[in-house]
CSV table of C-alpha atoms in Angstrom, one decimal:
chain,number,residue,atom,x,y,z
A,1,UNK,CA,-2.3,-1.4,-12.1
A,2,UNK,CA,0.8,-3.2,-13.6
A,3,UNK,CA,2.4,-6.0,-12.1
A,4,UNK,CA,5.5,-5.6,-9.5
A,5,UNK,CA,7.6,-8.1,-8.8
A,6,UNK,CA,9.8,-8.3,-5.2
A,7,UNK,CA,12.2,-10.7,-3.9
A,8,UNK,CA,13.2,-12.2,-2.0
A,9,UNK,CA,9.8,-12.8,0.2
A,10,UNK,CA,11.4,-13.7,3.5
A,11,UNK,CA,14.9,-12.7,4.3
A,12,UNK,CA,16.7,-13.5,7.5
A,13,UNK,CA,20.2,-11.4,8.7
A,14,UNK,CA,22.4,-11.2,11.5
A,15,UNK,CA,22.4,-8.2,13.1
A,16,UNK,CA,24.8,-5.5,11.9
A,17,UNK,CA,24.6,-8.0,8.2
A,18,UNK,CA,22.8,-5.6,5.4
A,19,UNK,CA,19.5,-6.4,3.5
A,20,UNK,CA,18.6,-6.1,0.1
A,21,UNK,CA,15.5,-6.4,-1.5
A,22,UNK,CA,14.6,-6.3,-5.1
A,23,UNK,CA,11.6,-5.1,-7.2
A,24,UNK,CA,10.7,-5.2,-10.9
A,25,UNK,CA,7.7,-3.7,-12.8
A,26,UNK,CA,6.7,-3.4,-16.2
A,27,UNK,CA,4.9,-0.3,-17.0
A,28,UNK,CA,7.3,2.3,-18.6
A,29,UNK,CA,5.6,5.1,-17.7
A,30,UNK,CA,6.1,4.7,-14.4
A,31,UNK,CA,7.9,7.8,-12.4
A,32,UNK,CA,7.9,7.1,-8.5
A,33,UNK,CA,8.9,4.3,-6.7
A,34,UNK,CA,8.6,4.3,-2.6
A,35,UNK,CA,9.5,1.4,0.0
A,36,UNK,CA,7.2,1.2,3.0
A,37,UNK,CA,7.6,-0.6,6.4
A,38,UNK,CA,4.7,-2.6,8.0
A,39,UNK,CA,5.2,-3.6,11.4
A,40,UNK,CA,2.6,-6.9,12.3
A,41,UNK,CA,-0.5,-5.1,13.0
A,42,UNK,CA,0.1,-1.8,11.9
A,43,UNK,CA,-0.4,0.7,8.9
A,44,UNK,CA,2.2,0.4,6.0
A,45,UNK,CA,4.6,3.8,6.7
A,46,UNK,CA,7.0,5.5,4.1
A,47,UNK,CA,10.3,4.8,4.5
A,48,UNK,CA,12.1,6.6,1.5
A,49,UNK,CA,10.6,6.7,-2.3
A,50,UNK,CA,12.6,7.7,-5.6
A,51,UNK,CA,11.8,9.7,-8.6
A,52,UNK,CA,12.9,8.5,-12.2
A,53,UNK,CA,14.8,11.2,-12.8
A,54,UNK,CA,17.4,10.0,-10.2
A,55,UNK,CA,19.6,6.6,-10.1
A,56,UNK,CA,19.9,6.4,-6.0
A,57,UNK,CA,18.9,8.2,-2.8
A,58,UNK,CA,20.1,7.4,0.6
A,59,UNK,CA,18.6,8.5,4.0
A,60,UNK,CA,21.2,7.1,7.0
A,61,UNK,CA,21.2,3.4,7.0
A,62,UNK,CA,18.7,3.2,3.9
A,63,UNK,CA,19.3,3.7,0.2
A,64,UNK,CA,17.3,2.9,-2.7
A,65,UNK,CA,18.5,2.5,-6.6
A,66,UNK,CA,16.6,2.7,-9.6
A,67,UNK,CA,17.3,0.6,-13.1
A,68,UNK,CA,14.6,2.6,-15.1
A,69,UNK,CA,16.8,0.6,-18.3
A,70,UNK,CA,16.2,-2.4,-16.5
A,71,UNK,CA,13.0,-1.1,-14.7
A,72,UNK,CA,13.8,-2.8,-11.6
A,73,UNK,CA,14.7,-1.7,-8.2
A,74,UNK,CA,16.1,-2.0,-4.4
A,75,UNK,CA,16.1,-1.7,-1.4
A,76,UNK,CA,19.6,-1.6,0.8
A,77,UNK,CA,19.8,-1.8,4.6
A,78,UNK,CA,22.7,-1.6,5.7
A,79,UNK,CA,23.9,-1.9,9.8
A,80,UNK,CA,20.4,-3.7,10.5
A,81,UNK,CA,19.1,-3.6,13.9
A,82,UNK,CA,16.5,-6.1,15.4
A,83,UNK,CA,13.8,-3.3,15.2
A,84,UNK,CA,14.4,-2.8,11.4
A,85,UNK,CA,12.3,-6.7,11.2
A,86,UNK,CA,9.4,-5.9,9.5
A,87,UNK,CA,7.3,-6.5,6.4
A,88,UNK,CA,8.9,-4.3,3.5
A,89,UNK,CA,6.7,-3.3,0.2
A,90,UNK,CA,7.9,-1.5,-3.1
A,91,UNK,CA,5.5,-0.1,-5.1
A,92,UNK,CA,5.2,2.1,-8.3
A,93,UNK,CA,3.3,5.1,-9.8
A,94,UNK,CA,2.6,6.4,-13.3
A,95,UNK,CA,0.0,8.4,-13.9
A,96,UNK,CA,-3.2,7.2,-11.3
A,97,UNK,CA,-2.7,4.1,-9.5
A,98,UNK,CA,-0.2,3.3,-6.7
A,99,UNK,CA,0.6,-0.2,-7.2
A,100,UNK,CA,2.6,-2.9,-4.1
A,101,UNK,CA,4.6,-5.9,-4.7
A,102,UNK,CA,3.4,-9.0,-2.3
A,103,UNK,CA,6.0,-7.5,0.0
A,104,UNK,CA,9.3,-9.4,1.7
A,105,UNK,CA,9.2,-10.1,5.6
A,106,UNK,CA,12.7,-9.3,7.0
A,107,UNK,CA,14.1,-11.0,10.3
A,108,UNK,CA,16.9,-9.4,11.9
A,109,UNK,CA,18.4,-11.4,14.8
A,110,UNK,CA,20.6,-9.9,17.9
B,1,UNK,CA,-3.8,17.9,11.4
B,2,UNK,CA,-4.8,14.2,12.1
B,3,UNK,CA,-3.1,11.6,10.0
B,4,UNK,CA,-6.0,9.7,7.7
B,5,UNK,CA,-8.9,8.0,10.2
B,6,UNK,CA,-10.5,4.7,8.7
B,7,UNK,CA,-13.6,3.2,10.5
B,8,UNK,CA,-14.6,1.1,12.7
B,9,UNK,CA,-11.4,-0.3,13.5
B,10,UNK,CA,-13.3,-4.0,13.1
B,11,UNK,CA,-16.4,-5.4,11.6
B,12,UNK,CA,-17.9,-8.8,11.8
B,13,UNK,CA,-20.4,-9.3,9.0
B,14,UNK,CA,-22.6,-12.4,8.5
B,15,UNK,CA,-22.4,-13.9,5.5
B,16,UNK,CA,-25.3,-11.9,2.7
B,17,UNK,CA,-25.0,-8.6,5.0
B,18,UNK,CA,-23.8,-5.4,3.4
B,19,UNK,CA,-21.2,-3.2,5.2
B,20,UNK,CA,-19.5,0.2,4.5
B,21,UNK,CA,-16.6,1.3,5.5
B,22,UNK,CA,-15.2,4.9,6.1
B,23,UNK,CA,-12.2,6.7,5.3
B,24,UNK,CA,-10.9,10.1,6.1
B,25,UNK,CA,-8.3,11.2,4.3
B,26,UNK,CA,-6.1,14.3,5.2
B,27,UNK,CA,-7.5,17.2,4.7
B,28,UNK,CA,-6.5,18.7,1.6
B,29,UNK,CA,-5.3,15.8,-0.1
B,30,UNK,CA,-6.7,15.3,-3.6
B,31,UNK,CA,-5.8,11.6,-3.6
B,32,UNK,CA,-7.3,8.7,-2.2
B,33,UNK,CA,-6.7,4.8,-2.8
B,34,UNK,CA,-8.6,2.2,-1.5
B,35,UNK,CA,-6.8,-1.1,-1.0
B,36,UNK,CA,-7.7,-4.4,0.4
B,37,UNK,CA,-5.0,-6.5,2.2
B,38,UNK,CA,-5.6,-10.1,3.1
B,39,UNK,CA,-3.0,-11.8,6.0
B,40,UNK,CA,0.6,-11.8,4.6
B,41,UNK,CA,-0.3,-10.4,1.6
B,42,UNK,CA,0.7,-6.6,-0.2
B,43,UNK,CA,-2.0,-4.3,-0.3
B,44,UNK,CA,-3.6,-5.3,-3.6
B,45,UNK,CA,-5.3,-2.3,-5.3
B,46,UNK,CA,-8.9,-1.5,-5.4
B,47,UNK,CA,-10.3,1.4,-6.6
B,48,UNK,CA,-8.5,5.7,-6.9
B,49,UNK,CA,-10.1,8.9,-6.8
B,50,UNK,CA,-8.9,12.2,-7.9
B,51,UNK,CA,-10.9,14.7,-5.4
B,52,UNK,CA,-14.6,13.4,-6.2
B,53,UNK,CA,-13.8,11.5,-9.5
B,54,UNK,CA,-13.0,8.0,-9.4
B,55,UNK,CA,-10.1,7.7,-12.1
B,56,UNK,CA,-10.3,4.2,-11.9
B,57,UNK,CA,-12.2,1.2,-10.2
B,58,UNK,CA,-9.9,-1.7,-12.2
B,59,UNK,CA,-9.1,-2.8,-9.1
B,60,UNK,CA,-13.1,-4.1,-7.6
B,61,UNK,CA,-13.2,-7.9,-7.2
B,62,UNK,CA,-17.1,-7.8,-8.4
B,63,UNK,CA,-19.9,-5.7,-8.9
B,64,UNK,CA,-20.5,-6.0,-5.1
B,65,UNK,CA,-18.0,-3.6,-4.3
B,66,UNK,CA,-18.8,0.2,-4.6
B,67,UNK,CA,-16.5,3.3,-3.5
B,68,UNK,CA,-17.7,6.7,-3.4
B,69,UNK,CA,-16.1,10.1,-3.0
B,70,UNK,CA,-19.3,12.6,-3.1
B,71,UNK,CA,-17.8,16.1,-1.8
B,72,UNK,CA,-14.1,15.0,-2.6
B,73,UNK,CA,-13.2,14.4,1.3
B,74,UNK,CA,-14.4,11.6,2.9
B,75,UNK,CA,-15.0,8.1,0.6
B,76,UNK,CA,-17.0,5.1,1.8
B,77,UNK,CA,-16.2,1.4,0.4
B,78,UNK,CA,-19.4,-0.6,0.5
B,79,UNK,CA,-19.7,-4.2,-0.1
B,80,UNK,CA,-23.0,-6.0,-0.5
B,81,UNK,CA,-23.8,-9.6,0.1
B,82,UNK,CA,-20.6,-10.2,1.9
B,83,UNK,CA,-18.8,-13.3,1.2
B,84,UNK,CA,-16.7,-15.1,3.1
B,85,UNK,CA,-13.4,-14.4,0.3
B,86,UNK,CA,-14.5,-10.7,1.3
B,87,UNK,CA,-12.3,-11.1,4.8
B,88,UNK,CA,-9.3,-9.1,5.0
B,89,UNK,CA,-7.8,-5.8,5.7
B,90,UNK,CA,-9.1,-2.8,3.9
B,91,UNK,CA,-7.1,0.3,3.9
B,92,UNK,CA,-7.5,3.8,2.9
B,93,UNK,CA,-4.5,6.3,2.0
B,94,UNK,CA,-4.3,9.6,1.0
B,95,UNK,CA,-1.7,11.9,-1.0
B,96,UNK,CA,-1.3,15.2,-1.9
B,97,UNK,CA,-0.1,16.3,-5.3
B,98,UNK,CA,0.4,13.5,-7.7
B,99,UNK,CA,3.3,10.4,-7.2
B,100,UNK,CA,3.9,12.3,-3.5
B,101,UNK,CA,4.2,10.1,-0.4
B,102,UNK,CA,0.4,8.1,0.6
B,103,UNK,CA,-0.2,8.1,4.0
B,104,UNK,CA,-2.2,4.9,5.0
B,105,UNK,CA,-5.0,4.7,7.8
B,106,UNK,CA,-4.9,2.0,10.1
B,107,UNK,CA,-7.5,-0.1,8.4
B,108,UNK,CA,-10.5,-2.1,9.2
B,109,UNK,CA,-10.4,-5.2,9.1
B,110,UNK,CA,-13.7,-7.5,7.6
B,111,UNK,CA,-14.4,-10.4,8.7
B,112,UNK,CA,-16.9,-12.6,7.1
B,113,UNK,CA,-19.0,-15.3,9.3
């Protein structure tokens, strides 16, 4: 698979502060982009995903925005609670593989 | 239905022993990836299949590794000789059509001794 890049890897808010995270690949002919949550010990779960053919999507407190110009992009949080602390990966598709980035740990404290 | 079932759950392996490791994807789903995740670490990809066709391996550490998908259900991950490096979390997903969302079993995770 092509490489994906995320950042930050560790990122530590207030509670109620927003989060972003940011992710940049390289293969052009990649169409999807989802964002899964992995709590310590558990399976990695889909949180929201974007096609190329759109610029954002939001789902409540989440929203994710493409750059496909750019090819990079993010993750917002906004209103984060303590149970939103979690490991967060981005990853992209083209035409087979499904490919992570090394992921980014986010620490919301009460 | 049930979500996608990977086992066992754990595995301890002495160092030279071969293990295999089970996944069972949703049924229906036409995609399956194998991934192997070691602590604090993204799921790093291993190997895909498209129903019984493996579309591409690029992701195998060595020739150790082996995936099968014989009936275009259930796929087994084997390594032989185990090495200690082998340790991690391996995880199996599934997906439906194409680029839709991969639903991840819970893993097993290898330990090497």
């Amino acid at each position: 698979g092509e490489n994906v890049e995320q950042h930050p890897s560790t990122l530590s808010v207030q509670e109620g502060d927003s989060a972003v995270i940011k992710c940049t690949y390289s293969d052009s002919a990649s169409n999807y982009f989802p964002w899964y949550k992995q709590e310590l010990g558990k399976r990695p779960q889909l949180i929201i995903d974007i096609r190329s053919n759109v610029g954002e999507k939001k789902d409540q407190r989440i929203a994710v925005t493409l750059n496909k110009t750019a090819k990079h992009f993010s993750l917002h949080i906004t209103e984060t609670q303590p149970e939103d602390s979690a490991v967060y990966f981005c990853a992209e598709a083209g035409y087979s593989t499904l490919t992570f980035g090394k992921g980014t740990m986010l620490l919301v404290s009460p | 239905g049930a979500g996608v079932s990977q086992s066992p759950r754990y595995k301890v392996a002495k160092r030279g022993q071969d293990v295999a490791l089970r996944c069972d994807p949703i049924s229906g789903h036409v995609s399956l990836f194998w991934y192997q995740q070691a602590l604090g670490q993204g799921p790093e990809f291993l190997t895909y299949f498209q129903n019984e066709a493996q579309l591409d391996k690029s992701g195998l550490p060595s020739d150790r590794f082996f995936a099968e998908r014989p009936e275009g259900s259930v796929s087994t991950l084997k390594i032989q000789r185990t090495q200690q490096e082998d340790s991690a979390v391996y995880l199996c997903a599934s997906s439906g059509l194409m680029n839709t969302e991969a639903f991840f079993g819970q893993g097993t995770r290898l330990t090497v001794v």
